[in-house]
Amino acid sequence: MNSSLDFDFKISLIFRKRLNDYIAEQDCKKSELPALIGINKDVFIRAANLGILPSTRSIQKIADYFDASFDYLIGLTDKDIFIKSASPVSFGQRLDELKNEKKVTFGKIATALGFSRSLFNSWTKNNYLPTVEIAFSLSQYFNVTIDFLLGRSERKNFSYP
């Protein structure tokens, strides 16, 4: 996993290239993809043309549509292998599971990472997703992939058999 703290969470040329590689493989017009993926057309255009990272939810929808790894799409790994969970869980459920496994409180995590404890209520009770930057911080804290953190995969890290 790329643990670089100088990762740009706004614009990513790697994300743009990888998204466009997936787009090129499609049998439909590029203009049809936003509706098929379920994201806003302008968000899709900014992502594909400029590499502007959309919200975590939009990237997750893109990754789901292309059956791709979130981590691979945004450039945290060069391994394009993705094994989708047979029983996906919500981000809030996975976060609670990781917290319990590490035997820490949400307050301790918030303090360690420098963000508000109240965010955890939004994530665990209201099905909100964190920003890409916070998801990255949480994945580093728990030493897991963002795909695992979001409940998309059962693979905690990038080591594949």
Short mmCIF file of C-alpha atoms in Angstrom, two decimals, residues 31 34-35 39-46:
data_model
loop_
_atom_site.label_atom_id
_atom_site.label_comp_id
_atom_site.label_asym_id
_atom_site.label_seq_id
_atom_site.Cartn_x
_atom_site.Cartn_y
_atom_site.Cartn_z
CA SER A 31 -21.73 9.81 -22.62
CA PRO A 34 -22.63 8.31 -15.96
CA ALA A 35 -26.24 7.14 -16.02
CA ILE A 39 -23.28 9.30 -10.90
CA ASN A 40 -23.70 12.89 -11.99
CA LYS A 41 -22.56 13.59 -15.58
CA ASP A 42 -20.47 16.61 -14.54
CA VAL A 43 -18.72 14.59 -11.82
CA PHE A 44 -17.94 11.90 -14.39
CA ILE A 45 -16.60 14.41 -16.94
CA ARG A 46 -14.36 16.11 -14.35
#
